[in-house]
Coordinates of C-alpha atoms and ligand atoms in Angstrom, one line a residue:
M16 CA -27.8 -32.1 49.0
S17 CA -26.8 -35.6 50.2
G18 CA -23.3 -36.8 51.1
H19 CA -21.3 -38.8 53.8
I20 CA -19.5 -38.3 56.8
I21 CA -15.8 -38.4 56.2
G22 CA -14.5 -37.5 59.6
I23 CA -15.4 -37.5 63.2
C24 CA -13.7 -35.8 66.2
G25 CA -16.1 -35.5 69.0
P26 CA -19.0 -33.1 68.2
T27 CA -17.1 -31.8 65.0
I28 CA -18.1 -33.7 62.1
T29 CA -16.5 -33.4 58.5
V30 CA -18.8 -34.1 55.6
D31 CA -18.2 -34.5 51.9
L32 CA -20.9 -31.7 50.8
T33 CA -19.8 -28.9 48.7
E34 CA -22.8 -26.6 48.1
L35 CA -23.4 -25.6 51.7
K36 CA -23.4 -21.9 53.1
L37 CA -21.9 -21.1 56.5
Y38 CA -24.5 -21.8 59.4
D39 CA -26.5 -24.1 57.0
M40 CA -28.2 -26.8 59.0
V41 CA -27.2 -30.3 58.2
L42 CA -28.4 -33.6 59.3
V43 CA -25.9 -36.4 60.0
G44 CA -25.8 -40.1 60.3
E45 CA -28.6 -42.7 60.2
G46 CA -30.2 -41.0 63.3
E47 CA -30.3 -37.6 61.7
L48 CA -28.4 -35.6 64.1
T49 CA -28.9 -31.8 63.9
G50 CA -25.8 -29.7 63.1
E51 CA -24.5 -26.3 62.0
V52 CA -22.1 -25.7 59.4
V53 CA -19.1 -23.9 61.0
R54 CA -16.2 -24.0 58.4
L55 CA -16.3 -24.5 54.6
E56 CA -13.3 -25.8 52.7
E57 CA -13.2 -26.4 48.9
D58 CA -14.4 -30.1 49.1
R59 CA -15.8 -30.4 52.5
A60 CA -17.7 -28.6 55.3
I61 CA -17.0 -29.0 58.9
V62 CA -20.3 -29.4 61.0
Q63 CA -20.7 -28.8 64.5
V64 CA -23.3 -31.2 66.0
Y65 CA -25.6 -30.2 68.8
E66 CA -26.5 -33.6 70.1
D67 CA -24.5 -36.8 71.3
T68 CA -22.4 -38.0 68.6
R69 CA -21.4 -41.6 70.4
G70 CA -22.1 -44.2 68.0
L71 CA -21.7 -42.3 64.7
A72 CA -19.5 -44.0 62.1
V73 CA -17.7 -42.7 59.1
G74 CA -19.5 -43.4 55.8
E75 CA -22.9 -42.8 57.3
P76 CA -25.0 -40.3 55.3
A77 CA -25.2 -36.5 55.7
R78 CA -27.8 -34.2 54.4
G79 CA -27.7 -30.5 53.9
L80 CA -31.1 -28.7 54.5
G81 CA -30.1 -25.5 52.7
V82 CA -31.5 -23.3 55.7
P83 CA -29.8 -22.1 58.6
L84 CA -30.8 -23.2 62.1
T85 CA -34.3 -21.7 62.7
V86 CA -37.0 -21.6 65.3
R87 CA -40.6 -22.0 64.8
L88 CA -42.7 -19.0 65.7
G89 CA -46.4 -18.6 66.3
P90 CA -49.1 -19.2 69.1
G91 CA -48.5 -21.9 71.8
L92 CA -45.0 -21.0 72.9
L93 CA -45.9 -19.8 76.3
G94 CA -45.7 -22.2 79.1
S95 CA -43.5 -24.5 77.3
I96 CA -40.2 -26.0 78.1
F97 CA -37.8 -26.5 75.2
D98 CA -34.0 -27.8 74.8
G99 CA -31.4 -25.8 73.1
L100 CA -32.8 -26.6 69.6
Q101 CA -36.3 -25.6 70.5
R102 CA -37.7 -29.1 70.9
P103 CA -40.4 -29.2 73.6
L104 CA -39.3 -31.4 76.4
E105 CA -42.8 -32.5 77.6
P106 CA -44.2 -34.0 74.4
L107 CA -40.6 -35.7 74.0
R108 CA -40.8 -37.1 77.3
E109 CA -44.2 -38.5 76.5
A110 CA -42.8 -40.0 73.2
Q111 CA -39.5 -41.3 74.3
G112 CA -39.3 -41.3 78.1
P113 CA -36.8 -39.2 80.3
F114 CA -33.8 -39.9 78.2
I115 CA -34.0 -38.2 74.8
S116 CA -32.1 -39.9 72.1
G117 CA -30.4 -38.1 69.4
G118 CA -32.2 -37.0 66.2
A119 CA -35.6 -36.8 67.8
T120 CA -38.0 -34.7 65.9
V121 CA -41.3 -33.1 67.6
S122 CA -42.7 -30.0 66.4
A123 CA -42.2 -26.9 68.7
L124 CA -45.8 -26.0 68.5
E125 CA -48.9 -28.2 68.4
T126 CA -50.2 -27.6 64.9
G127 CA -53.5 -29.1 65.3
A128 CA -54.6 -26.7 68.2
K129 CA -57.5 -24.5 67.5
W130 CA -57.2 -20.6 68.1
D131 CA -59.6 -18.2 67.9
F132 CA -58.6 -15.3 65.3
T133 CA -59.6 -11.6 65.2
P134 CA -58.6 -10.1 62.1
L135 CA -57.4 -6.5 62.1
K136 CA -57.4 -6.1 58.2
K137 CA -59.8 -6.7 55.4
A138 CA -59.5 -8.2 52.0
G139 CA -58.7 -5.8 49.6
E140 CA -56.4 -3.6 52.2
K141 CA -52.8 -2.9 51.3
I142 CA -50.3 -4.1 53.8
E143 CA -46.8 -3.9 54.4
A144 CA -44.4 -6.6 55.6
G145 CA -44.7 -6.6 59.5
A146 CA -48.1 -5.2 59.6
P147 CA -50.5 -6.9 62.1
L148 CA -53.0 -9.1 60.3
G149 CA -54.9 -10.2 63.5
F150 CA -54.6 -11.9 66.9
V151 CA -55.5 -14.8 68.9
E152 CA -55.6 -15.0 72.8
E153 CA -52.8 -17.2 74.3
K154 CA -52.9 -17.7 78.0
G155 CA -54.2 -14.0 78.5
F156 CA -51.9 -12.2 76.2
Q157 CA -52.8 -10.6 72.8
H158 CA -50.7 -12.6 70.4
T159 CA -50.4 -10.7 67.2
I160 CA -49.9 -12.3 64.0
H161 CA -47.7 -10.1 61.4
A162 CA -47.6 -10.4 57.7
M163 CA -44.2 -11.7 56.6
E164 CA -44.8 -10.1 53.2
G165 CA -46.5 -7.1 51.9
G166 CA -48.9 -6.8 49.3
K167 CA -52.7 -6.5 48.6
L168 CA -54.7 -8.8 50.9
A169 CA -56.9 -11.1 49.0
R170 CA -58.3 -13.2 51.8
L171 CA -58.1 -13.4 55.5
A172 CA -59.5 -15.8 57.9
K173 CA -62.0 -15.1 61.1
G174 CA -62.6 -17.1 63.7
E175 CA -61.4 -20.7 64.4
I176 CA -58.0 -21.3 62.7
T177 CA -55.3 -24.2 63.1
L178 CA -51.5 -23.6 62.8
D179 CA -51.1 -25.9 59.7
E180 CA -53.6 -24.2 57.4
P181 CA -52.9 -20.8 55.7
L182 CA -54.3 -17.8 57.5
G183 CA -55.3 -16.0 54.2
S184 CA -53.5 -14.9 51.2
L185 CA -52.1 -12.0 49.1
D186 CA -52.9 -11.0 45.5
K187 CA -49.9 -12.4 43.7
D188 CA -50.7 -15.8 45.0
C189 CA -48.8 -15.7 48.2
E190 CA -50.1 -17.8 51.1
L191 CA -50.1 -16.2 54.7
H192 CA -49.3 -18.5 57.5
P193 CA -50.0 -18.2 61.3
L194 CA -46.5 -19.9 61.8
H195 CA -43.2 -19.0 60.6
D196 CA -39.4 -20.0 60.9
W197 CA -37.1 -17.7 61.8
P198 CA -32.9 -18.1 61.7
V199 CA -31.8 -17.7 65.2
R200 CA -28.7 -15.9 64.5
K201 CA -30.4 -13.2 62.7
P202 CA -31.9 -10.3 64.9
R203 CA -35.5 -9.7 64.0
P204 CA -36.3 -6.3 62.3
Y205 CA -37.8 -3.4 64.0
R206 CA -38.6 0.2 62.9
R207 CA -36.3 2.1 65.3
K208 CA -34.7 1.7 68.3
L209 CA -35.8 3.7 71.4
S210 CA -33.9 4.7 74.6
P211 CA -34.7 2.5 77.4
N212 CA -36.5 5.2 79.7
R213 CA -38.9 3.2 81.8
P214 CA -37.9 1.2 84.8
L215 CA -38.0 -2.6 85.2
V216 CA -39.3 -3.1 88.6
T217 CA -37.7 -6.4 90.0
G218 CA -39.1 -6.2 93.7
Q219 CA -35.4 -6.5 94.9
R220 CA -34.8 -3.3 97.0
I221 CA -31.2 -3.0 96.4
V222 CA -31.9 -3.3 92.7
D223 CA -34.9 -0.9 92.3
F224 CA -33.6 1.6 94.8
L225 CA -29.9 1.9 94.3
Y226 CA -29.1 0.2 90.8
P227 CA -32.3 0.3 88.9
L228 CA -32.5 -1.7 85.5
A229 CA -34.5 -0.4 82.6
R230 CA -36.8 -2.2 80.1
G231 CA -35.0 -2.7 77.3
G232 CA -31.6 -2.4 79.0
T233 CA -28.9 -5.0 79.7
A234 CA -27.5 -6.1 83.2
I235 CA -25.0 -8.6 84.2
F236 CA -24.9 -10.3 87.6
P237 CA -21.1 -11.6 88.0
G238 CA -20.7 -13.7 91.0
G239 CA -18.3 -16.4 92.3
F240 CA -19.3 -19.8 93.3
G241 CA -22.5 -20.0 95.7
T242 CA -23.0 -16.1 95.7
G243 CA -26.5 -16.3 94.9
K244 CA -26.8 -15.7 91.1
T245 CA -29.2 -18.5 90.4
I246 CA -31.5 -17.5 93.2
L247 CA -31.4 -13.8 92.3
E248 CA -32.2 -14.7 88.6
Q249 CA -35.2 -16.9 89.6
T250 CA -36.5 -14.3 92.1
I251 CA -36.4 -11.7 89.5
A252 CA -38.2 -14.0 86.9
K253 CA -40.9 -14.7 89.5
F254 CA -41.5 -10.9 90.7
A255 CA -40.4 -8.7 88.0
E256 CA -43.1 -6.2 86.5
I257 CA -42.9 -7.5 83.1
D258 CA -45.3 -9.2 80.5
I259 CA -43.3 -12.4 79.5
V260 CA -40.3 -14.0 80.7
V261 CA -37.8 -16.4 78.7
Y262 CA -35.5 -18.2 81.0
V263 CA -32.5 -19.9 79.6
G264 CA -30.7 -22.6 82.0
C265 CA -27.6 -22.7 80.5
G266 CA -25.1 -25.4 81.5
E267 CA -26.2 -25.1 85.0
R268 CA -27.4 -27.9 87.4
G269 CA -30.5 -29.8 86.3
N270 CA -32.1 -30.0 89.8
E271 CA -32.0 -26.5 89.9
M272 CA -34.1 -26.4 86.8
A273 CA -36.5 -28.9 88.1
E274 CA -37.0 -26.9 91.0
L275 CA -37.7 -23.9 89.1
L276 CA -40.2 -25.5 87.0
E277 CA -42.0 -27.2 89.9
E278 CA -42.3 -23.8 91.6
F279 CA -43.3 -21.9 88.5
A280 CA -46.3 -24.3 88.2
S281 CA -47.8 -23.5 91.4
L282 CA -47.0 -19.8 91.7
R283 CA -48.7 -16.6 90.6
D284 CA -47.6 -13.6 89.1
P285 CA -47.8 -10.8 91.9
W286 CA -48.7 -8.2 89.2
T287 CA -51.4 -9.9 87.4
D288 CA -52.5 -12.9 89.8
K289 CA -52.3 -15.1 86.9
P290 CA -50.1 -18.5 87.0
L291 CA -46.7 -17.6 86.6
M292 CA -45.7 -20.2 83.9
D293 CA -48.6 -18.8 81.7
R294 CA -46.0 -15.8 81.0
T295 CA -42.7 -18.0 81.0
I296 CA -40.9 -19.9 78.4
V297 CA -38.1 -21.9 79.7
V298 CA -35.2 -23.0 77.6
A299 CA -33.1 -25.8 79.3
N300 CA -29.8 -26.9 78.5
T301 CA -28.5 -28.0 81.6
S302 CA -25.1 -29.4 82.6
N303 CA -26.2 -32.9 81.6
M304 CA -27.3 -31.8 78.1
P305 CA -25.0 -31.8 75.1
V306 CA -22.5 -29.1 75.3
A307 CA -22.7 -27.7 71.7
A308 CA -26.3 -27.2 71.9
R309 CA -25.6 -24.8 74.8
E310 CA -24.1 -22.2 72.1
A311 CA -27.0 -22.3 70.1
S312 CA -29.5 -22.5 73.0
I313 CA -29.2 -18.6 73.9
Y314 CA -30.0 -17.8 70.4
T315 CA -33.0 -20.0 70.1
A316 CA -34.2 -18.4 73.3
V317 CA -33.5 -14.8 72.3
T318 CA -35.3 -15.4 68.9
M319 CA -38.4 -16.2 70.8
A320 CA -38.0 -13.3 73.1
E321 CA -37.8 -10.9 70.3
Y322 CA -41.0 -12.6 68.5
Y323 CA -43.0 -11.6 71.5
R324 CA -41.5 -8.1 71.7
D325 CA -42.6 -7.6 68.1
M326 CA -46.1 -7.8 69.3
G327 CA -45.3 -4.9 71.6
H328 CA -44.9 -6.8 75.0
N329 CA -42.2 -6.1 77.4
V330 CA -40.2 -9.2 77.5
L331 CA -37.5 -10.1 80.1
F332 CA -34.7 -12.4 78.9
L333 CA -32.6 -14.3 81.7
A334 CA -29.8 -16.3 81.3
D335 CA -27.9 -18.6 84.0
S336 CA -24.9 -18.6 83.2
L337 CA -23.3 -16.8 80.1
S338 CA -20.0 -18.3 81.2
R339 CA -21.2 -21.8 80.4
W340 CA -22.2 -20.5 77.0
A341 CA -18.6 -18.9 76.5
E342 CA -17.3 -22.2 77.6
A343 CA -19.3 -23.9 75.0
L344 CA -17.8 -21.5 72.5
R345 CA -14.4 -22.3 73.8
E346 CA -14.8 -25.8 73.2
I347 CA -16.2 -25.5 69.6
S348 CA -13.5 -23.0 68.7
T349 CA -10.7 -25.4 70.2
S350 CA -12.1 -28.4 68.2
L351 CA -11.9 -26.3 65.1
E352 CA -8.3 -25.5 66.0
E353 CA -8.9 -21.9 65.8
M354 CA -6.2 -19.4 67.2
P355 CA -6.8 -19.1 70.8
G356 CA -7.3 -15.6 72.7
E357 CA -7.2 -14.9 76.2
E358 CA -7.6 -17.8 78.5
G359 CA -8.3 -20.1 75.5
Y360 CA -11.3 -18.2 74.5
P361 CA -11.6 -17.5 70.8
T362 CA -10.6 -14.0 69.6
Y363 CA -14.0 -13.0 68.7
L364 CA -15.6 -13.8 71.9
A365 CA -16.2 -10.1 73.0
S366 CA -17.6 -9.1 69.5
R367 CA -19.9 -12.2 69.8
L368 CA -21.1 -11.2 73.1
A369 CA -21.4 -7.5 72.1
S370 CA -23.6 -8.5 69.1
F371 CA -25.7 -10.9 71.3
M372 CA -26.4 -8.2 73.9
E373 CA -27.2 -5.9 71.0
R374 CA -30.4 -7.5 70.5
A375 CA -32.0 -6.3 73.6
G376 CA -33.6 -2.9 73.6
A377 CA -36.8 -1.0 73.6
V378 CA -38.0 -0.9 70.1
E379 CA -40.9 0.7 67.7
T380 CA -42.0 -2.5 66.0
L381 CA -42.6 -2.8 62.5
G382 CA -46.4 -2.8 63.3
G383 CA -45.9 0.5 64.9
E384 CA -45.9 -0.5 68.6
E385 CA -43.6 -0.2 71.4
G386 CA -42.0 -3.2 72.8
S387 CA -38.9 -4.0 74.8
L388 CA -36.4 -6.8 75.2
T389 CA -34.6 -6.7 78.6
M390 CA -31.5 -8.8 79.1
I391 CA -30.3 -10.1 82.6
L392 CA -27.4 -12.4 82.4
S393 CA -25.5 -14.1 85.3
V394 CA -21.7 -14.6 84.7
S395 CA -19.7 -17.0 87.0
P396 CA -16.0 -16.1 86.8
P397 CA -13.7 -18.9 87.9
G398 CA -12.5 -18.1 91.4
G399 CA -14.6 -15.1 91.7
D400 CA -11.9 -13.3 89.3
F401 CA -13.8 -10.4 87.5
T402 CA -10.8 -9.5 85.4
E403 CA -11.4 -12.9 83.2
P404 CA -12.6 -12.3 79.6
V405 CA -16.3 -13.1 79.8
T406 CA -16.8 -10.5 82.8
Q407 CA -14.6 -8.1 81.3
A408 CA -16.3 -8.4 77.8
C409 CA -19.9 -8.2 79.2
L410 CA -18.6 -5.1 81.3
R411 CA -18.0 -3.3 78.2
T412 CA -21.6 -3.6 76.7
A413 CA -23.7 -4.1 79.8
G414 CA -26.0 -1.3 81.1
A415 CA -25.8 -2.5 84.7
F416 CA -23.4 -4.4 86.6
L417 CA -24.4 -5.7 89.7
M418 CA -21.5 -7.4 91.3
L419 CA -22.1 -10.5 93.6
D420 CA -19.6 -10.4 96.4
T421 CA -18.1 -13.7 98.0
A422 CA -17.8 -12.0 101.4
L423 CA -21.2 -11.0 101.7
A424 CA -22.5 -14.2 100.7
H425 CA -20.4 -15.7 103.2
R426 CA -22.0 -13.6 106.0
R427 CA -25.3 -14.8 104.5
H428 CA -26.0 -11.3 103.5
F429 CA -28.5 -11.8 100.3
P430 CA -28.8 -10.8 97.6
A431 CA -25.0 -10.4 97.9
I432 CA -25.0 -7.2 95.6
N433 CA -21.9 -5.2 96.5
W434 CA -23.2 -1.7 96.8
F435 CA -19.9 0.1 96.1
Q436 CA -18.7 -2.0 93.2
S437 CA -21.8 -2.1 91.3
Y438 CA -23.2 0.5 88.9
S439 CA -26.3 1.1 86.7
L440 CA -26.1 3.5 83.7
Y441 CA -29.9 4.0 84.3
E442 CA -29.7 5.4 87.7
R443 CA -30.7 9.0 87.0
A444 CA -33.2 8.5 84.5
M445 CA -35.0 5.8 86.4
A446 CA -34.6 7.4 89.9
R447 CA -36.3 10.4 88.4
H448 CA -39.2 8.0 86.9
F449 CA -39.6 6.6 90.5
A450 CA -39.7 10.1 92.0
E451 CA -42.5 11.0 89.6
E452 CA -44.6 7.7 89.9
V453 CA -43.9 6.7 93.6
D454 CA -42.8 9.6 95.6
P455 CA -40.8 12.8 95.2
K456 CA -38.9 11.8 98.3
W457 CA -37.1 8.9 96.2
V458 CA -34.2 11.0 94.8
D459 CA -33.5 12.6 98.4
M460 CA -33.8 9.1 100.2
R461 CA -31.2 7.4 97.8
K462 CA -28.7 10.2 98.5
E463 CA -29.1 9.7 102.3
C464 CA -29.0 6.2 101.8
R465 CA -25.7 6.1 99.9
K466 CA -24.2 8.8 102.4
M467 CA -24.9 6.7 105.2
L468 CA -23.5 3.7 103.8
Q469 CA -20.4 5.7 102.4
R470 CA -19.9 7.2 106.0
E471 CA -20.0 3.8 107.7
E472 CA -17.4 2.5 105.2
S473 CA -14.9 5.4 106.2
L474 CA -15.8 4.9 110.0
R475 CA -15.5 1.1 110.0
E476 CA -11.5 1.3 109.6
V477 CA -11.4 3.7 112.6
A478 CA -13.8 1.5 114.5
E479 CA -11.3 -1.5 113.8
I480 CA -8.5 0.2 115.4
V481 CA -10.4 2.1 118.4
G482 CA -13.2 -0.3 118.8
V483 CA -17.1 0.9 118.3
E484 CA -17.2 1.9 121.9
G485 CA -14.3 4.3 121.3
L486 CA -16.2 6.4 118.8
Q487 CA -18.0 9.5 119.2
D488 CA -21.6 9.1 119.9
A489 CA -22.7 10.8 116.5
D490 CA -20.5 8.4 114.7
R491 CA -21.8 5.3 116.7
L492 CA -25.3 6.3 115.7
L493 CA -24.5 6.6 112.3
M494 CA -22.9 3.1 112.4
K495 CA -26.0 1.6 114.0
A496 CA -28.2 3.4 111.3
A497 CA -26.3 1.9 108.6
E498 CA -26.2 -1.5 110.0
R499 CA -30.1 -1.3 109.9
V500 CA -29.8 -0.1 106.2
R501 CA -27.8 -3.3 105.3
Q502 CA -29.8 -5.6 107.3
E503 CA -33.2 -4.5 107.2
F504 CA -33.2 -2.9 103.8
L505 CA -30.7 -4.2 101.5
S506 CA -30.8 -7.6 102.5
Q507 CA -33.8 -9.7 101.4
N508 CA -34.5 -13.3 102.0
A509 CA -35.7 -15.0 98.9
Y510 CA -37.5 -17.8 101.1
T511 CA -39.7 -15.5 102.8
E512 CA -42.4 -13.1 102.0
D513 CA -40.0 -10.3 102.0
A514 CA -38.7 -11.8 98.8
F515 CA -40.8 -9.3 96.8
S516 CA -40.9 -5.5 97.8
P517 CA -42.8 -3.3 95.5
P518 CA -41.4 0.2 95.1
D519 CA -43.8 2.3 97.6
K520 CA -43.0 -0.5 100.3
T521 CA -39.2 -0.1 99.3
L522 CA -39.3 3.6 99.9
A523 CA -41.2 3.5 103.2
K524 CA -38.8 0.9 104.7
I525 CA -35.8 3.3 103.9
A526 CA -37.7 6.2 104.9
E527 CA -38.2 5.0 108.4
I528 CA -34.7 4.2 108.9
V529 CA -33.7 7.6 107.5
E530 CA -36.2 9.5 109.7
F531 CA -35.0 7.3 112.7
F532 CA -31.5 8.3 112.1
H533 CA -32.4 12.1 111.8
A534 CA -34.7 12.3 114.9
A535 CA -31.8 10.4 117.0
E536 CA -29.4 12.8 115.6
K537 CA -31.6 15.9 116.8
R538 CA -32.0 14.1 120.1
L539 CA -28.4 13.6 120.5
K540 CA -27.5 17.3 119.7
E541 CA -30.1 18.2 122.3
G542 CA -28.0 16.4 124.9
E543 CA -29.6 13.1 125.2
L544 CA -27.5 10.1 125.6
L545 CA -27.0 7.7 122.7
D546 CA -27.6 4.6 125.0
E547 CA -30.8 6.2 125.8
I548 CA -32.1 7.0 122.6
L549 CA -31.1 3.4 121.5
K550 CA -32.7 1.8 124.3
G551 CA -36.1 4.0 123.6
K552 CA -35.9 2.5 120.0
N553 CA -35.2 -1.0 121.4
A554 CA -38.1 -0.8 123.7
R555 CA -40.3 0.5 121.2
E556 CA -39.4 -2.4 118.8
S557 CA -39.8 -5.0 121.4
S558 CA -43.0 -3.7 122.4
S559 CA -44.2 -3.5 118.7
E560 CA -42.7 -7.0 118.2
Q561 CA -44.9 -8.0 121.1
A562 CA -47.9 -6.6 119.7
E563 CA -46.9 -8.0 116.2
G564 CA -46.6 -11.6 118.1
K565 CA -50.0 -11.3 119.5
K566 CA -51.4 -10.2 116.0
Q567 CA -49.3 -13.4 114.6
S568 CA -50.6 -15.7 117.3
S569 CA -54.3 -14.6 116.6
R570 CA -53.5 -15.0 112.8
D571 CA -52.3 -18.5 113.4
E572 CA -55.5 -19.4 115.3
E573 CA -57.2 -18.3 112.1
D574 CA -54.8 -20.1 110.0
K575 CA -55.6 -23.3 112.1
Q576 CA -59.2 -22.8 111.4
D577 CA -58.7 -22.6 107.8
E578 CA -56.4 -25.6 107.2
T579 CA -56.6 -25.6 103.5
E580 CA -54.8 -22.5 103.4
E581 CA -51.1 -22.8 101.9
K582 CA -48.3 -21.9 104.2
P583 CA -45.9 -19.3 103.3
Q584 CA -42.4 -20.4 102.4
Ligands
ATP622 N1 -31.7 -14.0 98.3 C1 -31.4 -15.3 99.1 N2 -32.1 -15.4 100.0 C2 -31.7 -16.3 101.0 N3 -30.8 -17.2 100.7 C3 -30.0 -17.0 99.4 C4 -30.6 -16.0 98.6 N4 -29.5 -16.0 97.5 C5 -28.7 -17.1 97.6 N5 -29.3 -17.7 98.9 C6 -28.6 -19.0 99.5 O1 -27.2 -19.2 98.8 C7 -27.2 -20.3 98.0 C8 -26.6 -20.5 96.7 O2 -27.3 -19.6 96.0 P1 -27.2 -19.8 94.6 O3 -27.3 -21.2 94.1 O4 -28.2 -18.9 93.7 O5 -25.7 -19.6 94.0 P2 -24.9 -19.4 92.6 O6 -24.2 -18.3 92.6 O7 -25.9 -19.6 91.6 O8 -24.0 -20.6 92.8 P3 -23.2 -21.5 91.6 O9 -22.1 -20.5 91.4 O10 -22.7 -22.7 92.3 O11 -24.2 -21.6 90.6 C9 -28.6 -20.9 98.1 O12 -28.7 -22.2 98.4 C10 -29.3 -20.1 99.2 O13 -29.2 -21.0 100.5
MG623 MG1 -26.0 -21.2 90.1

């Protein structure tokens, strides 16, 4: 289907092609820039181009591909870095240098690579669409290859395979391939959705303990400028107990992405001790890359995430930030002269977001396995105003809302998650799970911790008037204990070893503070003076610090001897 460009307005191109369908892919111009049909008229089509359109002229050719925007799925995606259209950045850099020109085509997967295939079916067996044919090992993961069509199996490979050769065939002369393309805007099918009932351990105390996330759930982190969204997302990408991470840098700074990639290349997964990059796929559409591709990038990424979910893996999808995606959507909508809704966003913003977030979930796959796709999305409301449309639209759908507080960030309390205004719908189910798996004390400790923080909040107002010294001893003790909860338990520095706290350590830490509080309360009732009690604690702390210091200095000695050992961050 060929035609010509008849109009250009930034990335919005009008072509004289008529037999196209909505969201079909079109290559425009001499450079064959990729675009998608976003509006159809009787004699023309409007195409949203995902690359830089500078230099494009009216009259240049346009070619409809007759298929929607797809991603290529098969072994070899793990450890890769893609742009918003699934072009691998590393091979592109080798081919074109650091600045990618428009229309670049490099296959997302290295088709010549050899894989060792273990079949799970035999010739002659009847299989259904979605049934597992066999698997290859990809960076330590079992990468299952499923049949795209059902029928009677005539032939199936065993041993060495390459991605450009058929894997086998069905009776009706239908070839089976190790690779397939999937339209990014179409959710991949599954047998049924399951309720998300297993926790996603993040290693962040405030998240796991107070606002737990569930595997297959959705969470949003809205926060104003500099409240720690990026650091929190990246810390979770590093430490979460999950099989595979798909990280989308959506419209954020390029240097942050470069730092992430550098760090991931050297770090190891704390749960499996494998290199972190081996379980990660990065989709980079940073602020210096074409805006329009940003709209597509989250779909590209989520389709890859669903692909691994379909193998029965637990996948974590992280996007930073969804606001930049919504802004790209607004730009496209404006250039199409659509009727604007609130703050200029298109009227379909909320439904688009909801249908996107629907792609998360714990599922029974077509192959009969259980997999999950968890979404954690950061939102950057302008001016930290949570009533703006993107935050509000996310709020309606997300299972957990972890509000990042500018005041806490100013006080350098990180992660700056506000412990009063956040919520998690998974709270009860997950607390029960932790109580069974970690310690039955988990539920009571949560209650105690919350009670302390709430009592502190109500006392704070009184303290502001009369001063802390004017409070009764019992209240002063409470304030002291709550301060410890905030400073020692809820705050967690992402740059130290404390960045990751497994659930048992999390519980031990809060239990120590709660027990100190109860013991001190008892002594206070018995008539001891508060200052004496606190002095005793301080004395104990300093002596234990001294002991720790001694231990540290002897450790330092050992470290000096072993100079090759890496320093903690
Ligand atoms: N957990 C943490 N531990 C220590 N420091 C932190 C932590 N989280 C954030 N910070 C500090 O806050 C700064 C800003 O964090 P970050 O870049 O993640 O904010 P952001 O919300 O992504 O900002 P922006 O809105 O500009 O994207 C970091 O450079 C770091 O110094
Ligand atoms: Mg950021």
